[in-house]
Amino acid sequence: MKAAVLREIGGPFLIEDVDIDAPNAHEVLIDVKASGLCHSDLLYAQRGGIPVPIVMGHEVAGVVRAVGDAVTVFQPGDHVVGCIVRACFNCAHCRNGKPYQCEHPDAVERPADAPSRLRQGDENIAGFFSMSGFAEQMLAHENQLVRVPEDIPFDRACLLGCAVATGMGSALNTGQVRVGDTVAVFGCGGVGLNVVQGAALAGARRIIAIDPVADKRELAERFGATHTVDPLAADAVDAVIALNHGEGVDKAFEVAGRKDTFAQAVNVLGPQGIVLTVGVQRMNDPASVKIEKGVREPQHGIRGVHMGSTNPRIDLPFYAELYQQGRLNLDDLVSTRIALADINEAYANLEAGKVARAVIVFD
Amino acid sequence: MKAAVTTELGAGFRVEDIDIDDPREREVLVRVKASGLCHSDLTVSVNDYGVPMPAVFGHEIAGVVEAIGPDVTEFVVGDHVVASLVHSCFECDRCRAGKPWQCTDPNKWARTPDDPAKLSRGGERIEDFQGIGGFAEYSLVSENQLVKIPEEVPFDAASVLGCGVVTGAGAAINSADVSVGDTVAVFGCGGVGLNVIQGARLAGAKTIIAIDLAVEKFELARKFGATHVVNPADGDTVEQIRALTGGVGVDKAFEVIGLNLTVRQALESLAMGGQVYVVGLQRPDSTFEFEFDPDLMVGQNTIQGVHMGTSSIKDDIAMFAQFYLQGRFNLDDLVSKHIGLEEIDEAYVELKTGKTARSVVVFD
C-alpha cells in the first residue's frame, strides 16, 4: 500500500510502497479514509526524537477491514477514528477513568521481537504514537480506536482523535473551565480553536483569543471567542486585561508552543488563575517564571497538559454526538483537502501559518 | 505602650515605648496576650519587601478585645480573638463569590497615609506590619482581620492559628484539596510544615513523607502525622521519596522552605498528574526554571502557588479552634517556648539554628 515515509530527520515525506501486516489478536486493520496533518508530526519530523524510517500521522478516520481474533468491540465495516491516547485498560489509572495516565502505554505496541506492523522488504518501518495514518491502510491496537457514527464525514471525524481531543480536553478536562470563567487562548491553530470552542461549550464568560494571523482570529470568533487580540498591533497582556474589564483571567491556555506566549499567559492571570501549557515546546530551551511574585503570592498555577486528559471511549463519542447536534464545529477546522502526494506542500503551508488543518482524503 | 520596634532593615527588634491610637470606624483594640514569632517577620525585616520603616513586626496574635470602634459589629469588649494577616474586604465580587482569598480590595479598611498613624513615636509614624504590628502590648486591627475563638483555647496555642496554622493546614486542605488515600511529601518541618503535615493527616492522607535536614525535627513531624521521614543527608532526596512510594512518587508535594532547589526536588518527586504546592516564601526577585515537556507535560504535573493556605479565615480559624478542643488538631506542640518582648532577637537566632518550632511572646 502507499504511505508517506520519513527517512531522515529534517527530510521530506516520500511516497513509497509499504507492506502492512495482518492484525494479530488485538489489532485492527483499517482502510484509511482521512488523515489530518497535525503540527506535532511536523515538529518531530524536523527536530527528531523519533526513529526513522517512520510513517507518521495520528489523526485518522477509516473503515475496519479486518480484526484480530481477540477483538470483540469492532467488526469489519465499522467507522472508526484513532486516538493518540495509548492505554492498557488494566492498570489503576485506567481503572479510575484516567487512561491518559496509563502506566503501560506500550501495551498497544507489538513486542520488540514480533514482526513490525509496517515493513518494506526486510526493513522495519516505525509508527508514530503507535499509529501510522499517512497511509492507505493502518494497523493499530484496538485500544487506540473508537467507533463513530457513520453519518460523520471521515474528513471531520479524523480530527476527533487529536486536535479536538487535545483542544476540547484541555479546556474541559485539564482546565476544568466552568460557567462564568474568563479565559485567554494564545494560538488559534487546529488545537487552539478547539480550546476556544471547549471553553464556549463550558459556558465561559469571556474567551479572548490571541493570534497574529487575522484569518485565525476571525476563525476563533466563529468558534466562540468573545474577543480577539492581535499581539503585533498592541501589547498582548495589556490588551487581554483591558478586554477582561481590567482584571486577569481565570484560565490562560498556551497553545502556540512558545516561550514568549507562555510568559504572556502567566502575566494575564487573575488571582488563583492557572496557565495550561498545551503547545509542544522546543526541547532544551527552559522557561523561567518569577516563582514568588508570579506564582506563589498570587496563587497562580502552571499545569502541564497531556493529550487533553482524554478518556477516548468516553470523550470521543461525546464530541461526535455534539457534532451531530450542531454544537461542535468540525467543518471549519478543515481548511483544505489534499491527496497523500501533496503532504510536503501542505506542511509548508502550515508552517507559513496559512491553514488551520489540511486533511489527506483517500477514495 | 511597649513594642518591639525595627528602625531599619536588619536592625533587629528593640523594645521601646510608643503610642497607639484609639480605634476608629471598624477597628478593634486588642490587648495582646500572646504573639508568635513567624519566620516571615524575620525575612521581611531583613530583606526589602517594601515594608516602610520604622515598623513593629509580628502578626500572629491572640488576645482580648479592649475597645471597639463605632462601626464594629462583630465583636464586643472581652471577646477572645485571633488576628490574621489575611486581608479581605468582604464586599468585592470575589469576596461575595465566596473567595475572600482572591479579594481585589484588601486594603479597603486600612488607614491611608493621610489618616493619623495607628502607631507613632514622638509624632513619627511607625508601620504596623500587616495591619497588626503584633510584637506589642496592644494591637489595633480592623475587624475583617479578626476571628473570635472559644475562651477555652489558651492564648499561646491560639496565636499560631492566624498564620502558621491557616497557612500550613490550609495549604493541605484548601489549596491542595488533600483527600483520603493521597500520598504527600512535605519539604520543611518548621512551624508551617508541621501544619501541612497535620492538615494532610486530618484530610485522610495515606502516606505523609516529611523531609528536613534537621533530624531533631523528625520526632515532632511524626507526632503531627508524618508516616515517614527523609533526611537528604542519607542520599538523593527524590530517590528516597520514590523508594518509599513503590517508585511511583507522591500525589502532592509541599515546598515549605522557600528555595529553588527544593521546589525542583518536589517537582521531581511527583507521581503522574501530581502537583507541587509552593508554600514557603521565596525571595521577591527569585525565578524558577523548567522544561515544559520533561518537567511538566509528560508527567501531567502542576506547579501551584499558595498564599496563606487559600484561607477563608473567619471559617477556617474557627474550625481549627474546634478541632483543637476536640483533641484532633495539635496546637500545643507548635509552641516550643514562651519568651518576653525583649527576647525576640535571641529567639530568632534560635529559630535559624532549627532548634525551635515556634517561640511565642507571652504577656501577663
PDB file of C-alpha atoms in Angstrom, chain B residues 67-196:
ATOM      1  CA  ALA B  67     -12.180  48.579  72.936  1.00  0.00           C
ATOM      2  CA  ILE B  68     -14.076  48.757  69.658  1.00  0.00           C
ATOM      3  CA  GLY B  69     -14.563  51.440  67.029  1.00  0.00           C
ATOM      4  CA  PRO B  70     -18.059  52.889  66.455  1.00  0.00           C
ATOM      5  CA  ASP B  71     -18.753  50.809  63.322  1.00  0.00           C
ATOM      6  CA  VAL B  72     -17.653  47.455  64.697  1.00  0.00           C
ATOM      7  CA  THR B  73     -20.451  44.879  64.573  1.00  0.00           C
ATOM      8  CA  GLU B  74     -18.733  41.524  65.025  1.00  0.00           C
ATOM      9  CA  PHE B  75     -17.016  41.930  68.392  1.00  0.00           C
ATOM     10  CA  VAL B  76     -17.657  43.158  71.922  1.00  0.00           C
ATOM     11  CA  VAL B  77     -15.255  44.054  74.696  1.00  0.00           C
ATOM     12  CA  GLY B  78     -13.973  40.910  76.389  1.00  0.00           C
ATOM     13  CA  ASP B  79     -14.098  38.648  73.330  1.00  0.00           C
ATOM     14  CA  HIS B  80     -11.108  36.340  72.876  1.00  0.00           C
ATOM     15  CA  VAL B  81      -9.773  36.890  69.381  1.00  0.00           C
ATOM     16  CA  VAL B  82      -7.078  35.832  66.951  1.00  0.00           C
ATOM     17  CA  ALA B  83      -5.781  38.128  64.215  1.00  0.00           C
ATOM     18  CA  SER B  84      -4.704  37.074  60.762  1.00  0.00           C
ATOM     19  CA  LEU B  85      -2.701  38.883  58.163  1.00  0.00           C
ATOM     20  CA  VAL B  86      -5.145  37.705  55.514  1.00  0.00           C
ATOM     21  CA  HIS B  87      -6.948  40.846  54.385  1.00  0.00           C
ATOM     22  CA  SER B  88     -10.362  40.558  52.792  1.00  0.00           C
ATOM     23  CA  CYS B  89     -12.832  43.380  52.301  1.00  0.00           C
ATOM     24  CA  PHE B  90     -15.890  41.075  52.214  1.00  0.00           C
ATOM     25  CA  GLU B  91     -17.584  43.466  49.787  1.00  0.00           C
ATOM     26  CA  CYS B  92     -15.931  42.980  46.373  1.00  0.00           C
ATOM     27  CA  ASP B  93     -17.159  40.469  43.805  1.00  0.00           C
ATOM     28  CA  ARG B  94     -14.522  37.895  44.727  1.00  0.00           C
ATOM     29  CA  CYS B  95     -15.373  38.059  48.418  1.00  0.00           C
ATOM     30  CA  ARG B  96     -19.077  37.897  47.635  1.00  0.00           C
ATOM     31  CA  ALA B  97     -18.450  34.859  45.401  1.00  0.00           C
ATOM     32  CA  GLY B  98     -17.119  33.067  48.461  1.00  0.00           C
ATOM     33  CA  LYS B  99     -13.445  33.511  47.653  1.00  0.00           C
ATOM     34  CA  PRO B 100     -12.144  36.107  50.113  1.00  0.00           C
ATOM     35  CA  TRP B 101      -8.569  34.985  49.460  1.00  0.00           C
ATOM     36  CA  GLN B 102      -8.948  36.483  45.979  1.00  0.00           C
ATOM     37  CA  CYS B 103     -10.103  39.834  47.373  1.00  0.00           C
ATOM     38  CA  THR B 104      -9.401  42.692  44.962  1.00  0.00           C
ATOM     39  CA  ASP B 105      -9.615  45.427  47.594  1.00  0.00           C
ATOM     40  CA  PRO B 106      -7.720  44.036  50.574  1.00  0.00           C
ATOM     41  CA  ASN B 107      -6.706  47.408  51.944  1.00  0.00           C
ATOM     42  CA  LYS B 108     -10.240  48.767  51.980  1.00  0.00           C
ATOM     43  CA  TRP B 109     -10.370  49.005  55.761  1.00  0.00           C
ATOM     44  CA  ALA B 110      -6.750  50.068  56.269  1.00  0.00           C
ATOM     45  CA  ARG B 111      -5.764  53.563  57.272  1.00  0.00           C
ATOM     46  CA  THR B 112      -4.240  55.630  54.464  1.00  0.00           C
ATOM     47  CA  PRO B 113      -1.049  57.686  54.750  1.00  0.00           C
ATOM     48  CA  ASP B 114      -3.322  60.733  55.129  1.00  0.00           C
ATOM     49  CA  ASP B 115      -5.018  59.314  58.230  1.00  0.00           C
ATOM     50  CA  PRO B 116      -3.406  59.639  61.646  1.00  0.00           C
ATOM     51  CA  ALA B 117      -0.928  56.807  62.231  1.00  0.00           C
ATOM     52  CA  LYS B 118      -2.068  53.866  64.285  1.00  0.00           C
ATOM     53  CA  LEU B 119       1.386  53.678  65.848  1.00  0.00           C
ATOM     54  CA  SER B 120       3.729  56.590  66.449  1.00  0.00           C
ATOM     55  CA  ARG B 121       6.680  57.690  68.479  1.00  0.00           C
ATOM     56  CA  GLY B 122       7.053  61.391  69.202  1.00  0.00           C
ATOM     57  CA  GLY B 123       4.964  62.236  66.158  1.00  0.00           C
ATOM     58  CA  GLU B 124       6.925  59.906  63.841  1.00  0.00           C
ATOM     59  CA  ARG B 125       4.791  57.285  62.081  1.00  0.00           C
ATOM     60  CA  ILE B 126       5.548  53.659  62.798  1.00  0.00           C
ATOM     61  CA  GLU B 127       4.259  50.966  60.435  1.00  0.00           C
ATOM     62  CA  ASP B 128       2.086  48.266  61.968  1.00  0.00           C
ATOM     63  CA  PHE B 129       3.082  45.232  59.933  1.00  0.00           C
ATOM     64  CA  GLN B 130       0.133  43.751  58.019  1.00  0.00           C
ATOM     65  CA  GLY B 131      -2.271  45.972  59.931  1.00  0.00           C
ATOM     66  CA  ILE B 132      -1.426  44.111  63.141  1.00  0.00           C
ATOM     67  CA  GLY B 133       2.025  45.019  64.499  1.00  0.00           C
ATOM     68  CA  GLY B 134       1.892  42.097  66.904  1.00  0.00           C
ATOM     69  CA  PHE B 135       5.154  42.492  68.813  1.00  0.00           C
ATOM     70  CA  ALA B 136       3.432  44.878  71.208  1.00  0.00           C
ATOM     71  CA  GLU B 137       1.214  45.000  74.277  1.00  0.00           C
ATOM     72  CA  TYR B 138      -1.722  46.257  72.232  1.00  0.00           C
ATOM     73  CA  SER B 139      -2.736  45.936  68.612  1.00  0.00           C
ATOM     74  CA  LEU B 140      -5.208  47.977  66.592  1.00  0.00           C
ATOM     75  CA  VAL B 141      -6.746  45.650  63.984  1.00  0.00           C
ATOM     76  CA  SER B 142      -9.616  46.024  61.517  1.00  0.00           C
ATOM     77  CA  GLU B 143     -12.424  43.644  62.360  1.00  0.00           C
ATOM     78  CA  ASN B 144     -12.144  41.959  58.948  1.00  0.00           C
ATOM     79  CA  GLN B 145      -8.810  40.558  60.142  1.00  0.00           C
ATOM     80  CA  LEU B 146     -10.101  39.217  63.455  1.00  0.00           C
ATOM     81  CA  VAL B 147     -11.769  35.953  64.401  1.00  0.00           C
ATOM     82  CA  LYS B 148     -13.474  35.160  67.696  1.00  0.00           C
ATOM     83  CA  ILE B 149     -12.309  31.963  69.373  1.00  0.00           C
ATOM     84  CA  PRO B 150     -13.662  29.965  72.324  1.00  0.00           C
ATOM     85  CA  GLU B 151     -12.264  31.078  75.665  1.00  0.00           C
ATOM     86  CA  GLU B 152     -11.114  27.531  76.400  1.00  0.00           C
ATOM     87  CA  VAL B 153      -8.318  27.831  73.849  1.00  0.00           C
ATOM     88  CA  PRO B 154      -5.169  29.042  75.622  1.00  0.00           C
ATOM     89  CA  PHE B 155      -3.787  32.261  74.153  1.00  0.00           C
ATOM     90  CA  ASP B 156      -0.349  30.894  73.314  1.00  0.00           C
ATOM     91  CA  ALA B 157      -1.856  27.993  71.335  1.00  0.00           C
ATOM     92  CA  ALA B 158      -4.379  30.336  69.723  1.00  0.00           C
ATOM     93  CA  SER B 159      -1.721  32.754  68.497  1.00  0.00           C
ATOM     94  CA  VAL B 160      -0.456  30.346  65.860  1.00  0.00           C
ATOM     95  CA  LEU B 161      -3.933  29.958  64.361  1.00  0.00           C
ATOM     96  CA  GLY B 162      -3.743  33.229  62.468  1.00  0.00           C
ATOM     97  CA  CYS B 163      -0.745  32.430  60.312  1.00  0.00           C
ATOM     98  CA  GLY B 164       1.170  29.184  60.705  1.00  0.00           C
ATOM     99  CA  VAL B 165      -1.928  27.047  61.076  1.00  0.00           C
ATOM    100  CA  VAL B 166      -4.057  28.540  58.312  1.00  0.00           C
ATOM    101  CA  THR B 167      -1.041  28.735  56.003  1.00  0.00           C
ATOM    102  CA  GLY B 168       0.041  25.150  56.555  1.00  0.00           C
ATOM    103  CA  ALA B 169      -3.175  23.266  57.219  1.00  0.00           C
ATOM    104  CA  GLY B 170      -4.914  25.445  54.644  1.00  0.00           C
ATOM    105  CA  ALA B 171      -2.307  24.508  52.044  1.00  0.00           C
ATOM    106  CA  ALA B 172      -3.166  20.854  52.552  1.00  0.00           C
ATOM    107  CA  ILE B 173      -6.933  21.173  52.951  1.00  0.00           C
ATOM    108  CA  ASN B 174      -7.843  24.167  50.760  1.00  0.00           C
ATOM    109  CA  SER B 175      -5.072  24.744  48.245  1.00  0.00           C
ATOM    110  CA  ALA B 176      -4.232  21.099  47.594  1.00  0.00           C
ATOM    111  CA  ASP B 177      -7.565  19.545  48.498  1.00  0.00           C
ATOM    112  CA  VAL B 178      -5.803  16.548  50.029  1.00  0.00           C
ATOM    113  CA  SER B 179      -8.194  13.609  50.068  1.00  0.00           C
ATOM    114  CA  VAL B 180      -8.451  10.243  51.743  1.00  0.00           C
ATOM    115  CA  GLY B 181      -5.773   7.936  50.349  1.00  0.00           C
ATOM    116  CA  ASP B 182      -3.462  10.606  48.942  1.00  0.00           C
ATOM    117  CA  THR B 183       0.301  10.288  49.259  1.00  0.00           C
ATOM    118  CA  VAL B 184       2.052  13.544  50.082  1.00  0.00           C
ATOM    119  CA  ALA B 185       5.546  14.856  50.700  1.00  0.00           C
ATOM    120  CA  VAL B 186       6.292  17.867  52.866  1.00  0.00           C
ATOM    121  CA  PHE B 187       9.622  19.611  52.389  1.00  0.00           C
ATOM    122  CA  GLY B 188      10.382  21.524  55.584  1.00  0.00           C
ATOM    123  CA  CYS B 189       9.153  20.720  59.093  1.00  0.00           C
ATOM    124  CA  GLY B 190       9.081  24.140  60.682  1.00  0.00           C
ATOM    125  CA  GLY B 191       6.012  25.813  62.099  1.00  0.00           C
ATOM    126  CA  VAL B 192       4.182  25.875  58.772  1.00  0.00           C
ATOM    127  CA  GLY B 193       5.397  22.463  57.588  1.00  0.00           C
ATOM    128  CA  LEU B 194       4.105  20.752  60.720  1.00  0.00           C
ATOM    129  CA  ASN B 195       0.682  22.211  59.969  1.00  0.00           C
ATOM    130  CA  VAL B 196       0.809  20.977  56.382  1.00  0.00           C
TER     131      VAL B 196
END
